[in-house]
Amino acid sequence: MTHEAAGVPPTRNDDDRPDDARPAEPQTAPEATDSPDTSDGEAGAASASAASASSSDSSDGGPQGGDERPEARLAKAVQVAEQALIEFEIAVETFRVEVENFSRLHHQKLGPMYARLDELDAQIAEARAARTGDPEDLRKAKEARDIVMPMPGVDELFHDWMDSDGLSPEASAMLTEQPVRPPKRVRPSEEARRLYRELARKAHPDLAQDEPERERRDEFITRVNAAYGRGDVELLKELAAEWAAGPAKPLPPLSESEELYARLEWLSRRKELLTVLAKELEESAIGSMLRMAPDDPDQLLEDIGDQLLGEVSRREAELAELVQ
């Protein structure tokens, strides 16, 4: 070790050394940053000299960990991307539940009103056709009645087992021997949403490091999603306790750069798929209606119901005038 590297003033013996050789070791850092035209050989020699000088006197881990820094930065990028994807999935799943619940409650609460409007439209068209006898009015009356009349024998055959989306929840529950538990409202309560977010962040399958762990998380998150879709706060609390009692997952070691790049690519593809799903939900008829009242979708159902009642009243008045 030289005196310069140790920070000791030069002795008389150092005066015999050439002036351009003495500062080589202490000026390693400035050369690396301020002299971009330094040759590779000179830079390598200076770095080796600095590493040798600091190996016994420095414990800050500066140059020694240089080879691992790119992988460490890449690992941090993967972690950030994972968390961003999880937050995005939470947002998409939250909106998907609202769209599904709104659609089902819209059908349950407002379906009878739509059916009543269709029946009134058919009766009005038939009354008008009976008055005029015009072939065009007769055609419109038949079309209106065809909309109201179901396919012959369908209701008798399926006995309410089918709806517009396929098997009704009641039918599915009977086939799987599960109790029917419809949603109580469009948007689950704030407590349900908080519990769901916490569970999704802790137990998300994308955090798994091997296939068995991913399968365990997939099964658990499926139950979490079902409980959240029904707004079942008590079940979400039970699931939170179940997860907390499970084995703690140790933090994974840093992966090789190739594996980290592959991980980032997978996360990117997953985000693209979620983006497509989110767009489909937003552009659907129910999604568009939800965007009209993002703060209180349950009130939107009430408002639509009031509008439909007004339409029913107007059509009933119109029919009354035609049949007088």
PDB file of C-alpha atoms in Angstrom:
ATOM      1  CA  MET A   1       0.000   0.000   0.000  1.00  0.00           C
ATOM      2  CA  THR A   2       1.356   3.471  -0.883  1.00  0.00           C
ATOM      3  CA  HIS A   3       1.419   6.396   1.513  1.00  0.00           C
ATOM      4  CA  GLU A   4      -0.779   8.379  -0.855  1.00  0.00           C
ATOM      5  CA  ALA A   5      -3.466   5.699  -0.780  1.00  0.00           C
ATOM      6  CA  ALA A   6      -3.366   5.652   3.000  1.00  0.00           C
ATOM      7  CA  GLY A   7      -3.594   9.420   3.163  1.00  0.00           C
ATOM      8  CA  VAL A   8      -0.039   9.907   4.610  1.00  0.00           C
ATOM      9  CA  PRO A   9       2.115  12.839   3.337  1.00  0.00           C
ATOM     10  CA  PRO A  10       4.999  11.761   1.067  1.00  0.00           C
ATOM     11  CA  THR A  11       8.457  11.080   2.615  1.00  0.00           C
ATOM     12  CA  ARG A  12      11.841  12.120   1.225  1.00  0.00           C
ATOM     13  CA  ASN A  13      12.043   8.810  -0.640  1.00  0.00           C
ATOM     14  CA  ASP A  14       8.925   9.706  -2.601  1.00  0.00           C
ATOM     15  CA  ASP A  15      10.512  12.859  -3.964  1.00  0.00           C
ATOM     16  CA  ASP A  16      12.571  10.760  -6.360  1.00  0.00           C
ATOM     17  CA  ARG A  17       9.448   9.447  -8.100  1.00  0.00           C
ATOM     18  CA  PRO A  18       8.327  11.129 -11.349  1.00  0.00           C
ATOM     19  CA  ASP A  19       5.709  13.807 -10.890  1.00  0.00           C
ATOM     20  CA  ASP A  20       3.301  12.193 -13.369  1.00  0.00           C
ATOM     21  CA  ALA A  21       3.367   8.839 -11.537  1.00  0.00           C
ATOM     22  CA  ARG A  22       2.546   9.957  -8.005  1.00  0.00           C
ATOM     23  CA  PRO A  23      -1.138  10.954  -8.418  1.00  0.00           C
ATOM     24  CA  ALA A  24      -2.139   7.808 -10.315  1.00  0.00           C
ATOM     25  CA  GLU A  25      -3.771   6.061  -7.371  1.00  0.00           C
ATOM     26  CA  PRO A  26      -5.531   8.932  -5.555  1.00  0.00           C
ATOM     27  CA  GLN A  27      -6.867  10.324  -8.866  1.00  0.00           C
ATOM     28  CA  THR A  28      -8.610   7.139  -9.896  1.00  0.00           C
ATOM     29  CA  ALA A  29     -12.117   8.496  -9.268  1.00  0.00           C
ATOM     30  CA  PRO A  30     -11.613  11.816 -11.114  1.00  0.00           C
ATOM     31  CA  GLU A  31     -10.124  10.009 -14.111  1.00  0.00           C
ATOM     32  CA  ALA A  32     -13.167   7.737 -14.345  1.00  0.00           C
ATOM     33  CA  THR A  33     -15.591  10.660 -14.458  1.00  0.00           C
ATOM     34  CA  ASP A  34     -13.687  13.572 -15.949  1.00  0.00           C
ATOM     35  CA  SER A  35     -11.539  11.925 -18.618  1.00  0.00           C
ATOM     36  CA  PRO A  36     -13.791  10.120 -21.095  1.00  0.00           C
ATOM     37  CA  ASP A  37     -10.900   9.727 -23.547  1.00  0.00           C
ATOM     38  CA  THR A  38      -8.874   7.487 -21.196  1.00  0.00           C
ATOM     39  CA  SER A  39      -7.886   4.253 -22.899  1.00  0.00           C
ATOM     40  CA  ASP A  40      -9.289   0.935 -21.719  1.00  0.00           C
ATOM     41  CA  GLY A  41      -5.896  -0.212 -20.484  1.00  0.00           C
ATOM     42  CA  GLU A  42      -5.309   2.889 -18.412  1.00  0.00           C
ATOM     43  CA  ALA A  43      -8.801   2.806 -16.947  1.00  0.00           C
ATOM     44  CA  GLY A  44      -8.415  -0.862 -16.067  1.00  0.00           C
ATOM     45  CA  ALA A  45      -5.082  -0.312 -14.367  1.00  0.00           C
ATOM     46  CA  ALA A  46      -6.397   2.648 -12.401  1.00  0.00           C
ATOM     47  CA  SER A  47      -9.491   0.695 -11.293  1.00  0.00           C
ATOM     48  CA  ALA A  48      -7.394  -2.269 -10.207  1.00  0.00           C
ATOM     49  CA  SER A  49      -5.057   0.005  -8.253  1.00  0.00           C
ATOM     50  CA  ALA A  50      -7.990   1.731  -6.525  1.00  0.00           C
ATOM     51  CA  ALA A  51      -9.630  -1.597  -5.684  1.00  0.00           C
ATOM     52  CA  SER A  52      -6.401  -2.910  -4.233  1.00  0.00           C
ATOM     53  CA  ALA A  53      -5.892   0.224  -2.175  1.00  0.00           C
ATOM     54  CA  SER A  54      -9.433   0.231  -0.766  1.00  0.00           C
ATOM     55  CA  SER A  55      -9.809  -3.500  -0.120  1.00  0.00           C
ATOM     56  CA  SER A  56      -8.146  -3.362   3.291  1.00  0.00           C
ATOM     57  CA  ASP A  57      -9.076   0.178   4.370  1.00  0.00           C
ATOM     58  CA  SER A  58     -12.658   0.537   3.069  1.00  0.00           C
ATOM     59  CA  SER A  59     -15.792  -1.399   3.987  1.00  0.00           C
ATOM     60  CA  ASP A  60     -18.394   0.633   2.096  1.00  0.00           C
ATOM     61  CA  GLY A  61     -18.785  -2.020  -0.632  1.00  0.00           C
ATOM     62  CA  GLY A  62     -18.278   0.480  -3.462  1.00  0.00           C
ATOM     63  CA  PRO A  63     -16.356  -1.045  -6.336  1.00  0.00           C
ATOM     64  CA  GLN A  64     -16.513  -4.641  -5.091  1.00  0.00           C
ATOM     65  CA  GLY A  65     -20.242  -4.954  -5.814  1.00  0.00           C
ATOM     66  CA  GLY A  66     -20.064  -3.291  -9.217  1.00  0.00           C
ATOM     67  CA  ASP A  67     -20.779  -6.491 -11.143  1.00  0.00           C
ATOM     68  CA  GLU A  68     -24.031  -7.069  -9.216  1.00  0.00           C
ATOM     69  CA  ARG A  69     -25.460  -3.582  -9.538  1.00  0.00           C
ATOM     70  CA  PRO A  70     -27.153  -4.109 -12.952  1.00  0.00           C
ATOM     71  CA  GLU A  71     -28.939  -7.216 -11.666  1.00  0.00           C
ATOM     72  CA  ALA A  72     -29.938  -5.398  -8.486  1.00  0.00           C
ATOM     73  CA  ARG A  73     -31.429  -2.532 -10.478  1.00  0.00           C
ATOM     74  CA  LEU A  74     -33.238  -5.006 -12.719  1.00  0.00           C
ATOM     75  CA  ALA A  75     -34.619  -6.845  -9.699  1.00  0.00           C
ATOM     76  CA  LYS A  76     -35.989  -3.573  -8.336  1.00  0.00           C
ATOM     77  CA  ALA A  77     -37.595  -2.861 -11.717  1.00  0.00           C
ATOM     78  CA  VAL A  78     -39.256  -6.289 -11.608  1.00  0.00           C
ATOM     79  CA  GLN A  79     -40.586  -5.638  -8.111  1.00  0.00           C
ATOM     80  CA  VAL A  80     -42.005  -2.274  -9.153  1.00  0.00           C
ATOM     81  CA  ALA A  81     -43.611  -3.826 -12.247  1.00  0.00           C
ATOM     82  CA  GLU A  82     -45.121  -6.634 -10.152  1.00  0.00           C
ATOM     83  CA  GLN A  83     -46.712  -4.212  -7.708  1.00  0.00           C
ATOM     84  CA  ALA A  84     -47.991  -2.005 -10.530  1.00  0.00           C
ATOM     85  CA  LEU A  85     -49.565  -5.011 -12.247  1.00  0.00           C
ATOM     86  CA  ILE A  86     -51.221  -6.153  -9.022  1.00  0.00           C
ATOM     87  CA  GLU A  87     -52.713  -2.690  -8.465  1.00  0.00           C
ATOM     88  CA  PHE A  88     -53.956  -2.698 -12.066  1.00  0.00           C
ATOM     89  CA  GLU A  89     -55.517  -6.144 -11.633  1.00  0.00           C
ATOM     90  CA  ILE A  90     -57.219  -4.990  -8.450  1.00  0.00           C
ATOM     91  CA  ALA A  91     -58.709  -2.011 -10.276  1.00  0.00           C
ATOM     92  CA  VAL A  92     -59.905  -4.157 -13.203  1.00  0.00           C
ATOM     93  CA  GLU A  93     -61.402  -6.819 -10.919  1.00  0.00           C
ATOM     94  CA  THR A  94     -63.124  -4.143  -8.830  1.00  0.00           C
ATOM     95  CA  PHE A  95     -64.738  -2.678 -11.940  1.00  0.00           C
ATOM     96  CA  ARG A  96     -65.618  -6.148 -13.285  1.00  0.00           C
ATOM     97  CA  VAL A  97     -67.499  -6.956 -10.062  1.00  0.00           C
ATOM     98  CA  GLU A  98     -69.397  -3.673 -10.266  1.00  0.00           C
ATOM     99  CA  VAL A  99     -70.323  -4.307 -13.912  1.00  0.00           C
ATOM    100  CA  GLU A 100     -71.488  -7.857 -13.136  1.00  0.00           C
ATOM    101  CA  ASN A 101     -73.478  -6.809 -10.072  1.00  0.00           C
ATOM    102  CA  PHE A 102     -75.001  -3.823 -11.851  1.00  0.00           C
ATOM    103  CA  SER A 103     -76.031  -6.026 -14.775  1.00  0.00           C
ATOM    104  CA  ARG A 104     -77.716  -8.609 -12.545  1.00  0.00           C
ATOM    105  CA  LEU A 105     -79.441  -6.057 -10.305  1.00  0.00           C
ATOM    106  CA  HIS A 106     -80.477  -4.082 -13.391  1.00  0.00           C
ATOM    107  CA  HIS A 107     -82.137  -7.224 -14.721  1.00  0.00           C
ATOM    108  CA  GLN A 108     -83.747  -8.128 -11.387  1.00  0.00           C
ATOM    109  CA  LYS A 109     -85.062  -4.679 -10.506  1.00  0.00           C
ATOM    110  CA  LEU A 110     -85.846  -3.192 -13.900  1.00  0.00           C
ATOM    111  CA  GLY A 111     -86.583  -6.283 -15.989  1.00  0.00           C
ATOM    112  CA  PRO A 112     -90.284  -6.291 -15.096  1.00  0.00           C
ATOM    113  CA  MET A 113     -90.588  -2.639 -16.112  1.00  0.00           C
ATOM    114  CA  TYR A 114     -88.956  -3.321 -19.489  1.00  0.00           C
ATOM    115  CA  ALA A 115     -91.319  -6.265 -19.966  1.00  0.00           C
ATOM    116  CA  ARG A 116     -94.291  -4.039 -19.122  1.00  0.00           C
ATOM    117  CA  LEU A 117     -93.130  -1.439 -21.642  1.00  0.00           C
ATOM    118  CA  ASP A 118     -92.819  -4.096 -24.357  1.00  0.00           C
ATOM    119  CA  GLU A 119     -96.319  -5.351 -23.594  1.00  0.00           C
ATOM    120  CA  LEU A 120     -97.750  -1.819 -23.722  1.00  0.00           C
ATOM    121  CA  ASP A 121     -95.972  -1.159 -27.032  1.00  0.00           C
ATOM    122  CA  ALA A 122     -97.548  -4.315 -28.461  1.00  0.00           C
ATOM    123  CA  GLN A 123    -101.013  -3.363 -27.192  1.00  0.00           C
ATOM    124  CA  ILE A 124    -100.684   0.180 -28.578  1.00  0.00           C
ATOM    125  CA  ALA A 125     -99.600  -1.130 -31.977  1.00  0.00           C
ATOM    126  CA  GLU A 126    -102.468  -3.630 -32.032  1.00  0.00           C
ATOM    127  CA  ALA A 127    -105.011  -0.975 -31.043  1.00  0.00           C
ATOM    128  CA  ARG A 128    -103.746   1.361 -33.743  1.00  0.00           C
ATOM    129  CA  ALA A 129    -103.850  -1.406 -36.365  1.00  0.00           C
ATOM    130  CA  ALA A 130    -107.404  -2.311 -35.343  1.00  0.00           C
ATOM    131  CA  ARG A 131    -108.465   1.304 -35.867  1.00  0.00           C
ATOM    132  CA  THR A 132    -106.815   1.902 -39.221  1.00  0.00           C
ATOM    133  CA  GLY A 133    -106.693  -1.563 -40.798  1.00  0.00           C
ATOM    134  CA  ASP A 134    -103.564  -0.351 -42.606  1.00  0.00           C
ATOM    135  CA  PRO A 135    -101.283  -3.227 -43.705  1.00  0.00           C
ATOM    136  CA  GLU A 136     -98.212  -1.377 -42.418  1.00  0.00           C
ATOM    137  CA  ASP A 137     -99.820  -0.909 -38.991  1.00  0.00           C
ATOM    138  CA  LEU A 138    -100.766  -4.585 -38.964  1.00  0.00           C
ATOM    139  CA  ARG A 139     -97.160  -5.538 -39.724  1.00  0.00           C
ATOM    140  CA  LYS A 140     -95.839  -3.310 -36.917  1.00  0.00           C
ATOM    141  CA  ALA A 141     -98.371  -4.782 -34.519  1.00  0.00           C
ATOM    142  CA  LYS A 142     -97.215  -8.302 -35.332  1.00  0.00           C
ATOM    143  CA  GLU A 143     -93.568  -7.355 -34.865  1.00  0.00           C
ATOM    144  CA  ALA A 144     -94.313  -5.747 -31.505  1.00  0.00           C
ATOM    145  CA  ARG A 145     -96.207  -8.841 -30.350  1.00  0.00           C
ATOM    146  CA  ASP A 146     -93.405 -11.152 -31.498  1.00  0.00           C
ATOM    147  CA  ILE A 147     -91.005  -9.255 -29.243  1.00  0.00           C
ATOM    148  CA  VAL A 148     -93.214  -9.903 -26.230  1.00  0.00           C
ATOM    149  CA  MET A 149     -94.058 -13.539 -26.945  1.00  0.00           C
ATOM    150  CA  PRO A 150     -91.326 -16.041 -25.936  1.00  0.00           C
ATOM    151  CA  MET A 151     -90.371 -19.018 -28.049  1.00  0.00           C
ATOM    152  CA  PRO A 152     -93.095 -21.658 -27.672  1.00  0.00           C
ATOM    153  CA  GLY A 153     -92.347 -24.146 -24.929  1.00  0.00           C
ATOM    154  CA  VAL A 154     -89.101 -22.560 -23.674  1.00  0.00           C
ATOM    155  CA  ASP A 155     -90.470 -21.366 -20.340  1.00  0.00           C
ATOM    156  CA  GLU A 156     -92.218 -24.671 -19.729  1.00  0.00           C
ATOM    157  CA  LEU A 157     -89.094 -26.614 -20.664  1.00  0.00           C
ATOM    158  CA  PHE A 158     -86.521 -24.797 -18.542  1.00  0.00           C
ATOM    159  CA  HIS A 159     -88.694 -23.455 -15.708  1.00  0.00           C
ATOM    160  CA  ASP A 160     -86.577 -20.318 -15.097  1.00  0.00           C
ATOM    161  CA  TRP A 161     -83.300 -22.211 -15.333  1.00  0.00           C
ATOM    162  CA  MET A 162     -82.153 -20.033 -18.209  1.00  0.00           C
ATOM    163  CA  ASP A 163     -81.639 -16.285 -18.486  1.00  0.00           C
ATOM    164  CA  SER A 164     -79.999 -14.036 -21.069  1.00  0.00           C
ATOM    165  CA  ASP A 165     -76.550 -15.026 -19.783  1.00  0.00           C
ATOM    166  CA  GLY A 166     -77.204 -18.788 -19.832  1.00  0.00           C
ATOM    167  CA  LEU A 167     -77.854 -20.781 -16.696  1.00  0.00           C
ATOM    168  CA  SER A 168     -79.396 -18.640 -13.971  1.00  0.00           C
ATOM    169  CA  PRO A 169     -77.566 -18.355 -10.631  1.00  0.00           C
ATOM    170  CA  GLU A 170     -80.309 -20.433  -9.037  1.00  0.00           C
ATOM    171  CA  ALA A 171     -79.817 -23.216 -11.586  1.00  0.00           C
ATOM    172  CA  SER A 172     -76.061 -23.153 -11.219  1.00  0.00           C
ATOM    173  CA  ALA A 173     -76.387 -23.307  -7.454  1.00  0.00           C
ATOM    174  CA  MET A 174     -78.699 -26.295  -7.685  1.00  0.00           C
ATOM    175  CA  LEU A 175     -76.301 -28.148  -9.989  1.00  0.00           C
ATOM    176  CA  THR A 176     -73.327 -27.501  -7.694  1.00  0.00           C
ATOM    177  CA  GLU A 177     -75.332 -27.965  -4.479  1.00  0.00           C
ATOM    178  CA  GLN A 178     -74.335 -24.472  -3.346  1.00  0.00           C
ATOM    179  CA  PRO A 179     -76.671 -21.962  -1.689  1.00  0.00           C
ATOM    180  CA  VAL A 180     -77.850 -19.033  -3.797  1.00  0.00           C
ATOM    181  CA  ARG A 181     -76.130 -15.857  -2.580  1.00  0.00           C
ATOM    182  CA  PRO A 182     -76.877 -12.949  -4.924  1.00  0.00           C
ATOM    183  CA  PRO A 183     -75.173  -9.587  -4.473  1.00  0.00           C
ATOM    184  CA  LYS A 184     -76.893  -7.150  -2.151  1.00  0.00           C
ATOM    185  CA  ARG A 185     -75.856  -4.016  -4.014  1.00  0.00           C
ATOM    186  CA  VAL A 186     -73.855  -2.899  -7.059  1.00  0.00           C
ATOM    187  CA  ARG A 187     -70.772  -1.778  -5.180  1.00  0.00           C
ATOM    188  CA  PRO A 188     -69.518  -3.793  -2.181  1.00  0.00           C
ATOM    189  CA  SER A 189     -69.091  -1.841   1.027  1.00  0.00           C
ATOM    190  CA  GLU A 190     -65.935   0.093   1.811  1.00  0.00           C
ATOM    191  CA  GLU A 191     -64.889  -2.524   4.369  1.00  0.00           C
ATOM    192  CA  ALA A 192     -65.308  -5.300   1.813  1.00  0.00           C
ATOM    193  CA  ARG A 193     -63.251  -3.346  -0.699  1.00  0.00           C
ATOM    194  CA  ARG A 194     -60.505  -2.710   1.864  1.00  0.00           C
ATOM    195  CA  LEU A 195     -60.324  -6.371   2.880  1.00  0.00           C
ATOM    196  CA  TYR A 196     -60.288  -7.455  -0.747  1.00  0.00           C
ATOM    197  CA  ARG A 197     -57.429  -5.117  -1.656  1.00  0.00           C
ATOM    198  CA  GLU A 198     -55.372  -6.269   1.314  1.00  0.00           C
ATOM    199  CA  LEU A 199     -55.874  -9.934   0.492  1.00  0.00           C
ATOM    200  CA  ALA A 200     -55.168  -9.434  -3.197  1.00  0.00           C
ATOM    201  CA  ARG A 201     -51.919  -7.636  -2.459  1.00  0.00           C
ATOM    202  CA  LYS A 202     -50.765 -10.318  -0.038  1.00  0.00           C
ATOM    203  CA  ALA A 203     -51.884 -13.487  -1.782  1.00  0.00           C
ATOM    204  CA  HIS A 204     -51.802 -12.552  -5.459  1.00  0.00           C
ATOM    205  CA  PRO A 205     -50.677 -15.487  -7.657  1.00  0.00           C
ATOM    206  CA  ASP A 206     -48.194 -13.302  -9.529  1.00  0.00           C
ATOM    207  CA  LEU A 207     -46.074 -13.170  -6.377  1.00  0.00           C
ATOM    208  CA  ALA A 208     -45.514 -16.938  -6.445  1.00  0.00           C
ATOM    209  CA  GLN A 209     -42.010 -18.146  -7.228  1.00  0.00           C
ATOM    210  CA  ASP A 210     -42.891 -21.738  -8.135  1.00  0.00           C
ATOM    211  CA  GLU A 211     -45.840 -23.635  -9.582  1.00  0.00           C
ATOM    212  CA  PRO A 212     -47.150 -25.241  -6.356  1.00  0.00           C
ATOM    213  CA  GLU A 213     -47.225 -21.845  -4.663  1.00  0.00           C
ATOM    214  CA  ARG A 214     -48.993 -20.327  -7.675  1.00  0.00           C
ATOM    215  CA  GLU A 215     -51.667 -23.039  -7.566  1.00  0.00           C
ATOM    216  CA  ARG A 216     -52.201 -22.460  -3.854  1.00  0.00           C
ATOM    217  CA  ARG A 217     -52.583 -18.736  -4.404  1.00  0.00           C
ATOM    218  CA  ASP A 218     -54.866 -19.213  -7.424  1.00  0.00           C
ATOM    219  CA  GLU A 219     -57.268 -21.340  -5.384  1.00  0.00           C
ATOM    220  CA  PHE A 220     -57.240 -18.859  -2.505  1.00  0.00           C
ATOM    221  CA  ILE A 221     -57.748 -15.769  -4.677  1.00  0.00           C
ATOM    222  CA  THR A 222     -60.659 -17.491  -6.438  1.00  0.00           C
ATOM    223  CA  ARG A 223     -62.417 -17.739  -3.078  1.00  0.00           C
ATOM    224  CA  VAL A 224     -61.476 -14.147  -2.266  1.00  0.00           C
ATOM    225  CA  ASN A 225     -62.956 -12.908  -5.568  1.00  0.00           C
ATOM    226  CA  ALA A 226     -66.190 -14.846  -4.993  1.00  0.00           C
ATOM    227  CA  ALA A 227     -66.580 -13.423  -1.495  1.00  0.00           C
ATOM    228  CA  TYR A 228     -65.876  -9.897  -2.727  1.00  0.00           C
ATOM    229  CA  GLY A 229     -68.348 -10.263  -5.589  1.00  0.00           C
ATOM    230  CA  ARG A 230     -71.073 -10.953  -3.019  1.00  0.00           C
ATOM    231  CA  GLY A 231     -69.812  -8.233  -0.682  1.00  0.00           C
ATOM    232  CA  ASP A 232     -69.446 -10.854   2.092  1.00  0.00           C
ATOM    233  CA  VAL A 233     -67.397  -9.003   4.714  1.00  0.00           C
ATOM    234  CA  GLU A 234     -67.460 -11.812   7.258  1.00  0.00           C
ATOM    235  CA  LEU A 235     -66.146 -14.356   4.777  1.00  0.00           C
ATOM    236  CA  LEU A 236     -63.406 -11.949   3.697  1.00  0.00           C
ATOM    237  CA  LYS A 237     -62.368 -11.614   7.340  1.00  0.00           C
ATOM    238  CA  GLU A 238     -62.223 -15.390   7.651  1.00  0.00           C
ATOM    239  CA  LEU A 239     -60.087 -15.612   4.540  1.00  0.00           C
ATOM    240  CA  ALA A 240     -57.752 -12.919   5.898  1.00  0.00           C
ATOM    241  CA  ALA A 241     -57.284 -14.935   9.095  1.00  0.00           C
ATOM    242  CA  GLU A 242     -56.696 -18.083   7.052  1.00  0.00           C
ATOM    243  CA  TRP A 243     -53.965 -16.429   5.014  1.00  0.00           C
ATOM    244  CA  ALA A 244     -52.325 -14.890   8.072  1.00  0.00           C
ATOM    245  CA  ALA A 245     -52.121 -18.320   9.703  1.00  0.00           C
ATOM    246  CA  GLY A 246     -50.367 -19.838   6.690  1.00  0.00           C
ATOM    247  CA  PRO A 247     -46.602 -20.240   6.232  1.00  0.00           C
ATOM    248  CA  ALA A 248     -44.685 -17.044   5.581  1.00  0.00           C
ATOM    249  CA  LYS A 249     -43.081 -16.898   2.170  1.00  0.00           C
ATOM    250  CA  PRO A 250     -39.383 -15.973   2.388  1.00  0.00           C
ATOM    251  CA  LEU A 251     -38.117 -13.185   0.199  1.00  0.00           C
ATOM    252  CA  PRO A 252     -36.711 -14.630  -3.033  1.00  0.00           C
ATOM    253  CA  PRO A 253     -33.009 -14.141  -3.829  1.00  0.00           C
ATOM    254  CA  LEU A 254     -32.002 -12.001  -6.783  1.00  0.00           C
ATOM    255  CA  SER A 255     -32.460 -13.867 -10.057  1.00  0.00           C
ATOM    256  CA  GLU A 256     -30.096 -13.855 -13.023  1.00  0.00           C
ATOM    257  CA  SER A 257     -30.547 -11.021 -15.482  1.00  0.00           C
ATOM    258  CA  GLU A 258     -32.005 -13.287 -18.189  1.00  0.00           C
ATOM    259  CA  GLU A 259     -34.710 -14.542 -15.831  1.00  0.00           C
ATOM    260  CA  LEU A 260     -35.486 -11.017 -14.690  1.00  0.00           C
ATOM    261  CA  TYR A 261     -35.868  -9.823 -18.284  1.00  0.00           C
ATOM    262  CA  ALA A 262     -38.199 -12.749 -19.009  1.00  0.00           C
ATOM    263  CA  ARG A 263     -40.204 -11.825 -15.925  1.00  0.00           C
ATOM    264  CA  LEU A 264     -40.557  -8.242 -17.112  1.00  0.00           C
ATOM    265  CA  GLU A 265     -41.728  -9.440 -20.527  1.00  0.00           C
ATOM    266  CA  TRP A 266     -44.370 -11.673 -18.923  1.00  0.00           C
ATOM    267  CA  LEU A 267     -45.582  -8.801 -16.742  1.00  0.00           C
ATOM    268  CA  SER A 268     -45.848  -6.605 -19.826  1.00  0.00           C
ATOM    269  CA  ARG A 269     -47.909  -9.189 -21.720  1.00  0.00           C
ATOM    270  CA  ARG A 270     -50.161  -9.664 -18.709  1.00  0.00           C
ATOM    271  CA  LYS A 271     -50.747  -5.917 -18.498  1.00  0.00           C
ATOM    272  CA  GLU A 272     -51.688  -5.827 -22.197  1.00  0.00           C
ATOM    273  CA  LEU A 273     -54.314  -8.543 -21.661  1.00  0.00           C
ATOM    274  CA  LEU A 274     -55.745  -6.690 -18.676  1.00  0.00           C
ATOM    275  CA  THR A 275     -55.856  -3.480 -20.699  1.00  0.00           C
ATOM    276  CA  VAL A 276     -57.968  -5.222 -23.348  1.00  0.00           C
ATOM    277  CA  LEU A 277     -60.311  -6.588 -20.672  1.00  0.00           C
ATOM    278  CA  ALA A 278     -60.637  -3.193 -19.010  1.00  0.00           C
ATOM    279  CA  LYS A 279     -61.469  -1.575 -22.344  1.00  0.00           C
ATOM    280  CA  GLU A 280     -64.139  -4.187 -23.092  1.00  0.00           C
ATOM    281  CA  LEU A 281     -65.717  -3.613 -19.678  1.00  0.00           C
ATOM    282  CA  GLU A 282     -65.693   0.159 -20.070  1.00  0.00           C
ATOM    283  CA  GLU A 283     -67.172   0.045 -23.581  1.00  0.00           C
ATOM    284  CA  SER A 284     -69.930  -2.427 -22.699  1.00  0.00           C
ATOM    285  CA  ALA A 285     -73.471  -1.159 -22.276  1.00  0.00           C
ATOM    286  CA  ILE A 286     -73.425  -1.710 -18.515  1.00  0.00           C
ATOM    287  CA  GLY A 287     -69.937  -0.231 -18.198  1.00  0.00           C
ATOM    288  CA  SER A 288     -71.070   2.876 -20.046  1.00  0.00           C
ATOM    289  CA  MET A 289     -74.004   3.222 -17.683  1.00  0.00           C
ATOM    290  CA  LEU A 290     -71.717   2.861 -14.667  1.00  0.00           C
ATOM    291  CA  ARG A 291     -69.516   5.662 -15.954  1.00  0.00           C
ATOM    292  CA  MET A 292     -72.572   7.917 -15.827  1.00  0.00           C
ATOM    293  CA  ALA A 293     -72.662   7.578 -12.029  1.00  0.00           C
ATOM    294  CA  PRO A 294     -69.226   6.511 -10.786  1.00  0.00           C
ATOM    295  CA  ASP A 295     -69.883   7.737  -7.243  1.00  0.00           C
ATOM    296  CA  ASP A 296     -73.279   6.114  -6.618  1.00  0.00           C
ATOM    297  CA  PRO A 297     -74.268   3.393  -9.121  1.00  0.00           C
ATOM    298  CA  ASP A 298     -77.022   2.118  -6.800  1.00  0.00           C
ATOM    299  CA  GLN A 299     -78.766   5.468  -7.055  1.00  0.00           C
ATOM    300  CA  LEU A 300     -78.464   5.232 -10.841  1.00  0.00           C
ATOM    301  CA  LEU A 301     -80.632   2.107 -10.743  1.00  0.00           C
ATOM    302  CA  GLU A 302     -83.245   4.022  -8.752  1.00  0.00           C
ATOM    303  CA  ASP A 303     -83.143   6.915 -11.219  1.00  0.00           C
ATOM    304  CA  ILE A 304     -83.551   4.591 -14.208  1.00  0.00           C
ATOM    305  CA  GLY A 305     -86.447   2.900 -12.415  1.00  0.00           C
ATOM    306  CA  ASP A 306     -88.170   6.257 -11.931  1.00  0.00           C
ATOM    307  CA  GLN A 307     -87.713   7.067 -15.627  1.00  0.00           C
ATOM    308  CA  LEU A 308     -89.173   3.700 -16.636  1.00  0.00           C
ATOM    309  CA  LEU A 309     -92.163   4.227 -14.375  1.00  0.00           C
ATOM    310  CA  GLY A 310     -92.764   7.528 -16.124  1.00  0.00           C
ATOM    311  CA  GLU A 311     -92.575   5.793 -19.524  1.00  0.00           C
ATOM    312  CA  VAL A 312     -95.040   3.143 -18.340  1.00  0.00           C
ATOM    313  CA  SER A 313     -97.491   5.851 -17.252  1.00  0.00           C
ATOM    314  CA  ARG A 314     -97.241   7.658 -20.597  1.00  0.00           C
ATOM    315  CA  ARG A 315     -97.799   4.477 -22.590  1.00  0.00           C
ATOM    316  CA  GLU A 316    -100.761   3.478 -20.440  1.00  0.00           C
ATOM    317  CA  ALA A 317    -102.307   6.882 -21.089  1.00  0.00           C
ATOM    318  CA  GLU A 318    -101.692   6.523 -24.834  1.00  0.00           C
ATOM    319  CA  LEU A 319    -103.267   3.062 -24.840  1.00  0.00           C
ATOM    320  CA  ALA A 320    -106.282   4.335 -22.935  1.00  0.00           C
ATOM    321  CA  GLU A 321    -106.917   6.964 -25.611  1.00  0.00           C
ATOM    322  CA  LEU A 322    -106.700   4.399 -28.417  1.00  0.00           C
ATOM    323  CA  VAL A 323    -109.140   1.914 -26.872  1.00  0.00           C
ATOM    324  CA  GLN A 324    -111.816   4.481 -25.949  1.00  0.00           C
TER     325      GLN A 324
END
